[in-house]
């Protein structure tokens, strides 16, 4: 019964992005507040607040130059890409924005969940689905799509994974953190995605990759860890810093 | 399913949820608009709840959720050494480029100089000295109201005290509750 109640509540919380009143009870919060600051593919930053997206020009960081994009009818939960091509994760759909021609294309990808993860790597879009925390019933999977024609986004390949919690790019590779703590490294190509390495003991919750330093920073439930990324994308643990209880 | 799709209002479910009367999250620390601007440099501190992470050629930066940034000397990545703590109230995300730190600060977006970190590492300037230097961590720019500050706990499926008419809640505490709390996420 309690699960049902919680599921119903969660549905409201996730389905309704604004605060909702249920009698005197207020349902608050959204995923967006925790995905509001994302590095773009071209090294700038995507600042997200519901139907507003701003791109912060990181070439002159002290000036805080912001370019505003308004999306009246879209409630955006997550964004990826760059100032030419943006990928927006809305409540149910991934929408591709051709910013040069000011055109929005609603993808034909099957319905997605707001906890799905997406990144853009060149002409490819990587989507990790199946996060049950957001009520998704989809089979956990990582899928790669071709973005060569935004009007016809094509699925290239899909691999089964465990429940995904974070996704980061490194050149033509993606690092995936799974809910069981595993980090998986996949290579990307025009034919799709292939698993390269797997680190089941990484205890990963969140990932951040710094290509110029060849470094992966990983947040775990107890602290953080630094890894060196080798030439063939193997990970070597450098150090661990634990949170103070 | 209808509830999920339609966002329709329906009856309050607290009466049948035992969780609602067992415990909840209560406001512990609130800061005001003025306190938001208390950006300070301090000696190294114990690392609390980690938020975001960043690194560059020399430093490792560990963001502590809503508190600030722990800066480590990371020239030997196998043994990072704590260097200082930058207190940035109500900060969730940040990045550093060209000796400029850009982050959220409550609902605002700010940028400030972090050249002072080099002074501490390279010239052995003490934390107390550097904290007196008005230029070492000088604010470059503040853009107000870029974000909605999340005035609710980070975890989900919990009841919490509604933060009405308060500033920025930076700490919550779990306490037992004998009455229904009016906010849920």
XYZ file of C-alpha atoms in Angstrom:
430
model
C 0.000 0.000 0.000
C 2.746 2.382 0.999
C 4.591 1.646 -2.201
C 1.471 2.461 -4.148
C 1.078 5.704 -2.257
C 4.686 6.631 -2.817
C 4.465 5.683 -6.478
C 1.408 7.886 -6.898
C 3.165 10.740 -5.158
C 6.244 10.238 -7.241
C 4.138 10.255 -10.391
C 2.761 13.620 -9.418
C 6.135 14.981 -8.474
C 7.700 13.824 -11.699
C 4.761 14.395 -13.926
C 4.087 17.892 -12.702
C 7.126 20.065 -12.830
C 5.736 22.928 -10.832
C 4.684 22.749 -7.235
C 1.272 21.065 -7.096
C -1.256 21.471 -4.335
C -3.121 18.408 -3.169
C -5.459 19.820 -0.557
C -2.953 21.403 1.818
C -0.122 19.121 0.731
C 2.339 20.621 -1.717
C 4.340 18.436 -4.052
C 7.587 20.189 -4.850
C 10.724 19.711 -6.818
C 11.909 18.684 -10.184
C 14.875 16.947 -11.670
C 15.884 20.120 -13.397
C 17.160 21.702 -10.241
C 19.873 19.115 -10.192
C 20.629 19.195 -13.906
C 20.673 22.936 -14.210
C 24.351 23.381 -15.015
C 25.750 21.166 -17.780
C 28.927 21.496 -19.797
C 28.103 21.659 -23.475
C 29.833 19.709 -26.194
C 31.835 22.796 -27.186
C 33.038 23.672 -23.688
C 30.410 26.252 -22.830
C 27.725 25.705 -20.197
C 24.016 25.030 -20.556
C 22.056 26.663 -17.762
C 18.596 25.267 -17.467
C 15.505 26.462 -15.700
C 12.324 24.802 -16.936
C 11.351 26.360 -20.235
C 14.377 28.628 -20.326
C 17.800 27.605 -21.450
C 20.787 29.884 -21.402
C 24.178 29.207 -22.886
C 27.015 30.665 -20.873
C 29.981 31.644 -23.028
C 32.902 30.075 -21.168
C 35.511 31.779 -23.372
C 35.154 34.888 -21.226
C 34.017 33.461 -17.893
C 34.295 36.602 -15.773
C 31.773 38.500 -17.908
C 28.996 35.895 -17.586
C 27.766 36.406 -21.150
C 24.488 34.535 -21.491
C 22.576 33.705 -24.653
C 18.916 33.051 -23.941
C 16.708 30.484 -25.606
C 13.050 30.437 -24.637
C 10.961 27.333 -25.192
C 7.445 28.347 -24.287
C 5.748 25.009 -24.350
C 8.640 22.761 -23.396
C 9.411 21.856 -19.835
C 13.014 20.825 -20.125
C 14.552 18.410 -17.675
C 17.959 17.940 -19.249
C 19.967 19.417 -22.092
C 22.975 18.364 -24.148
C 24.749 19.411 -27.312
C 26.069 22.796 -28.319
C 24.887 26.147 -29.583
C 24.312 24.744 -33.099
C 22.437 21.591 -32.148
C 20.748 21.221 -28.804
C 19.119 18.100 -27.488
C 16.414 18.726 -24.941
C 14.945 16.066 -22.711
C 11.376 17.048 -21.952
C 8.911 15.082 -19.882
C 8.158 12.590 -22.600
C 10.235 13.349 -25.657
C 13.695 14.238 -26.807
C 13.535 17.357 -28.913
C 16.398 18.295 -31.220
C 16.909 22.000 -31.820
C 18.622 23.169 -34.971
C 19.663 26.480 -33.484
C 21.225 27.743 -36.725
C 17.964 27.432 -38.665
C 15.858 28.036 -35.526
C 13.943 24.823 -35.968
C 12.724 22.348 -33.344
C 12.288 18.721 -34.309
C 10.439 16.375 -32.009
C 12.220 13.065 -32.351
C 10.398 9.866 -33.139
C 12.305 8.055 -30.443
C 9.879 6.085 -28.285
C 8.678 7.832 -25.160
C 11.441 8.588 -22.739
C 11.556 9.131 -19.012
C 12.831 12.323 -17.380
C 15.604 10.387 -15.655
C 16.960 9.113 -18.952
C 20.460 10.350 -19.646
C 21.593 11.844 -22.897
C 24.804 13.194 -24.377
C 25.820 14.357 -27.823
C 29.106 13.312 -29.395
C 29.517 14.850 -32.853
C 26.806 13.417 -35.095
C 25.783 10.879 -32.481
C 23.313 11.011 -29.623
C 23.698 8.545 -26.774
C 20.683 7.837 -24.578
C 20.714 5.662 -21.459
C 17.232 4.559 -20.444
C 15.637 2.484 -17.717
C 16.210 4.393 -14.487
C 13.516 2.877 -12.322
C 13.880 5.694 -9.740
C 11.803 7.832 -12.073
C 9.170 5.198 -12.619
C 10.600 4.129 -15.955
C 9.486 0.690 -17.011
C 11.872 0.554 -19.949
C 14.537 -2.127 -20.039
C 17.836 -0.508 -19.025
C 19.758 0.104 -22.224
C 22.256 2.368 -23.881
C 21.311 3.408 -27.395
C 23.145 5.367 -30.040
C 21.359 7.435 -32.667
C 22.633 9.190 -35.759
C 21.948 12.946 -35.807
C 23.081 13.444 -39.404
C 19.528 14.386 -40.323
C 17.663 15.925 -37.405
C 14.381 15.250 -39.209
C 15.192 11.576 -39.302
C 17.115 10.585 -36.187
C 18.077 6.954 -36.740
C 18.804 4.305 -34.130
C 22.204 2.729 -34.826
C 22.482 0.198 -32.028
C 21.408 -0.671 -28.491
C 23.064 -2.618 -25.697
C 21.512 -3.843 -22.486
C 22.958 -2.387 -19.316
C 22.068 -2.223 -15.642
C 20.126 0.802 -14.299
C 21.988 3.938 -15.485
C 22.667 6.881 -13.165
C 25.197 9.039 -15.014
C 26.793 9.416 -18.403
C 29.881 11.354 -19.528
C 31.756 11.682 -22.794
C 35.441 11.319 -23.571
C 36.364 11.820 -27.229
C 34.492 9.014 -29.041
C 33.750 7.126 -25.865
C 31.164 7.333 -23.130
C 31.548 6.477 -19.469
C 28.432 5.131 -17.829
C 27.773 4.848 -14.081
C 25.238 2.234 -13.101
C 23.136 2.143 -9.962
C 25.046 -0.923 -8.771
C 28.219 1.232 -8.744
C 29.762 -0.185 -11.906
C 31.490 2.081 -14.402
C 31.354 0.924 -18.014
C 33.323 2.391 -20.891
C 31.774 2.222 -24.359
C 33.256 3.193 -27.686
C 31.136 5.005 -30.230
C 31.313 4.798 -33.991
C 29.072 5.362 -36.980
C 27.902 1.773 -36.578
C 26.879 2.215 -32.938
C 28.129 1.409 -29.462
C 30.441 -1.303 -28.104
C 31.480 -2.143 -24.535
C 35.244 -1.730 -23.975
C 35.861 -1.933 -20.232
C 33.929 -2.578 -17.073
C 34.781 -1.627 -13.451
C 32.310 -3.292 -11.081
C 33.965 -2.045 -7.875
C 34.008 1.652 -8.752
C 31.054 2.555 -6.446
C 30.103 5.311 -8.867
C 27.141 7.618 -8.383
C 28.201 10.497 -10.595
C 30.951 10.968 -13.144
C 32.829 13.962 -14.459
C 35.390 13.636 -17.224
C 38.154 16.161 -17.964
C 39.565 15.218 -21.366
C 42.452 17.693 -21.328
C 43.697 16.202 -18.053
C 42.814 12.618 -19.093
C 41.055 12.435 -15.791
C 37.797 10.981 -14.505
C 36.403 12.242 -11.212
C 33.878 9.958 -9.633
C 31.491 10.674 -6.803
C 30.544 7.737 -4.626
C 28.261 7.384 -1.624
C 31.251 7.833 0.680
C 33.398 10.370 -1.120
C 35.171 10.844 -4.401
C 37.899 9.218 -6.450
C 40.291 10.366 -9.175
C 41.117 8.079 -12.071
C 43.604 8.468 -14.882
C 42.240 7.586 -18.319
C 44.783 5.644 -20.361
C 45.234 5.817 -24.127
C 42.872 2.870 -24.611
C 40.403 4.350 -22.068
C 41.298 2.002 -19.227
C 40.897 3.551 -15.799
C 43.655 3.645 -13.210
C 42.732 4.702 -9.680
C 44.887 7.617 -8.489
C 43.399 8.657 -5.154
C 40.312 8.628 -2.965
C 38.988 11.333 -0.617
C 36.240 10.349 1.774
C 33.499 12.529 3.186
C 33.705 13.128 6.920
C 30.710 11.440 8.531
C -1.500 6.181 -14.780
C -4.149 8.878 -15.123
C -2.518 10.722 -12.268
C 0.827 10.464 -13.958
C -0.427 11.691 -17.293
C -2.825 14.347 -16.280
C -1.324 15.984 -13.216
C -4.796 15.945 -11.773
C -5.431 16.842 -8.196
C -6.589 14.028 -6.037
C -7.204 13.332 -2.411
C -4.497 13.932 0.148
C -2.674 10.635 0.624
C -1.015 11.494 3.926
C -3.775 10.003 6.021
C -2.987 6.537 4.724
C 0.794 6.949 4.606
C 2.395 6.062 7.927
C 5.621 7.719 6.769
C 3.964 11.110 6.962
C 3.640 10.913 10.734
C 6.837 9.107 11.627
C 9.532 11.541 10.647
C 10.207 14.408 8.350
C 12.759 16.952 7.256
C 12.788 20.207 9.185
C 14.528 23.450 8.343
C 17.811 23.684 10.239
C 19.744 26.565 8.660
C 18.470 29.426 6.575
C 20.537 32.204 5.059
C 19.402 35.608 3.851
C 20.196 37.503 0.654
C 22.941 39.378 2.500
C 24.489 36.207 3.889
C 24.520 34.769 0.384
C 27.296 37.208 -0.395
C 29.597 35.987 2.394
C 32.174 34.475 0.077
C 35.192 33.776 2.256
C 38.473 31.925 2.122
C 39.146 29.645 5.094
C 41.660 26.995 6.157
C 40.992 23.436 4.960
C 37.834 21.913 6.416
C 36.517 18.356 6.699
C 34.687 17.366 3.497
C 30.940 17.094 3.978
C 28.274 16.116 1.426
C 29.978 16.240 -1.949
C 28.185 18.097 -4.715
C 30.137 18.720 -7.882
C 33.760 18.054 -8.780
C 36.327 19.815 -10.922
C 40.024 19.577 -11.708
C 42.641 21.405 -13.730
C 46.377 21.015 -14.146
C 47.245 21.863 -10.557
C 44.193 21.660 -8.339
C 41.381 19.354 -7.378
C 38.165 21.143 -6.410
C 35.554 19.299 -4.371
C 32.240 21.117 -4.149
C 30.422 20.613 -0.874
C 26.710 20.897 -1.478
C 25.443 24.388 -0.553
C 28.609 25.177 1.425
C 31.541 25.873 -0.862
C 34.618 24.350 -2.447
C 37.481 22.375 -0.914
C 40.631 23.137 -2.902
C 43.444 20.567 -2.971
C 46.967 20.825 -4.292
C 46.733 18.137 -6.951
C 50.178 18.359 -8.512
C 50.655 14.778 -7.323
C 47.220 13.296 -8.106
C 48.007 10.143 -6.166
C 48.261 12.257 -3.005
C 46.191 15.458 -3.168
C 46.852 17.840 -0.268
C 44.132 20.061 1.272
C 44.973 23.706 0.613
C 41.993 25.876 1.541
C 38.223 26.096 1.661
C 36.256 28.642 -0.328
C 32.973 29.331 1.404
C 30.287 30.004 -1.195
C 26.855 29.817 0.459
C 24.047 27.996 -1.362
C 26.336 26.847 -4.182
C 25.542 23.681 -6.115
C 27.577 23.733 -9.322
C 30.711 25.476 -10.490
C 33.549 25.508 -12.973
C 36.884 27.265 -13.110
C 38.538 28.750 -16.150
C 41.249 31.377 -16.586
C 41.527 31.824 -12.811
C 37.835 32.684 -12.678
C 35.328 30.663 -10.709
C 31.778 30.623 -12.072
C 29.042 29.163 -9.904
C 25.492 29.470 -8.728
C 24.938 31.302 -5.451
C 21.347 30.870 -4.343
C 19.392 31.821 -7.454
C 22.180 33.993 -8.854
C 25.047 33.256 -11.196
C 28.352 34.765 -10.118
C 31.961 34.920 -11.256
C 34.913 35.770 -9.070
C 38.686 35.828 -9.144
C 40.485 32.810 -7.669
C 44.044 33.975 -8.351
C 44.525 33.917 -4.585
C 44.736 30.117 -4.664
C 48.021 30.400 -6.568
C 49.281 32.857 -3.982
C 48.687 30.309 -1.234
C 50.319 27.463 -3.116
C 53.195 29.219 -4.853
C 54.086 32.014 -2.466
C 53.094 30.420 0.829
C 50.749 33.306 1.583
C 48.777 32.354 4.689
C 45.020 31.965 4.622
C 44.614 34.837 7.072
C 46.742 37.101 4.866
C 44.998 36.185 1.642
C 41.590 36.654 3.209
C 42.529 40.308 3.883
C 43.440 40.937 0.235
C 40.373 42.469 -1.469
C 41.558 41.467 -4.934
C 42.528 37.844 -4.298
C 38.939 36.572 -4.465
C 37.218 39.622 -5.895
C 33.701 39.300 -7.294
C 33.658 40.039 -11.025
C 29.958 39.869 -11.796
C 26.635 38.748 -10.375
C 23.576 38.010 -12.552
C 20.512 37.797 -10.347
C 17.685 35.283 -10.544
C 19.108 32.940 -13.160
C 17.958 29.853 -11.249
C 15.153 28.849 -8.943
C 16.827 27.880 -5.711
C 15.683 24.407 -4.581
C 14.227 25.160 -1.176
C 13.606 21.510 -0.420
C 15.734 18.535 0.680
C 17.860 16.786 -1.892
C 16.367 13.341 -1.300
C 13.028 12.168 -2.648
C 9.964 10.418 -1.263
C 10.036 12.419 1.941
C 7.813 14.893 3.781
C 9.312 18.209 4.849
C 8.522 21.477 6.544
C 7.351 23.952 3.919
C 9.927 26.744 3.682
C 7.426 29.570 3.379
C 8.682 33.114 3.787
C 12.254 32.105 4.505
C 15.450 32.788 2.587
C 17.655 29.986 1.360
C 17.513 26.738 3.303
C 21.016 25.289 3.351
C 20.559 22.565 5.966
C 17.740 20.210 6.832
C 17.485 17.861 9.782
C 15.464 14.704 10.150
C 13.240 14.682 13.199
C 10.303 12.632 14.316
C 7.041 14.270 13.524
C 3.726 13.961 15.320
C 1.816 16.077 12.849
C 1.456 16.055 9.110
C 4.089 18.027 7.252
C 2.667 19.958 4.360
C 5.357 19.529 1.727
C 6.432 16.382 -0.115
C 8.848 15.421 -2.802
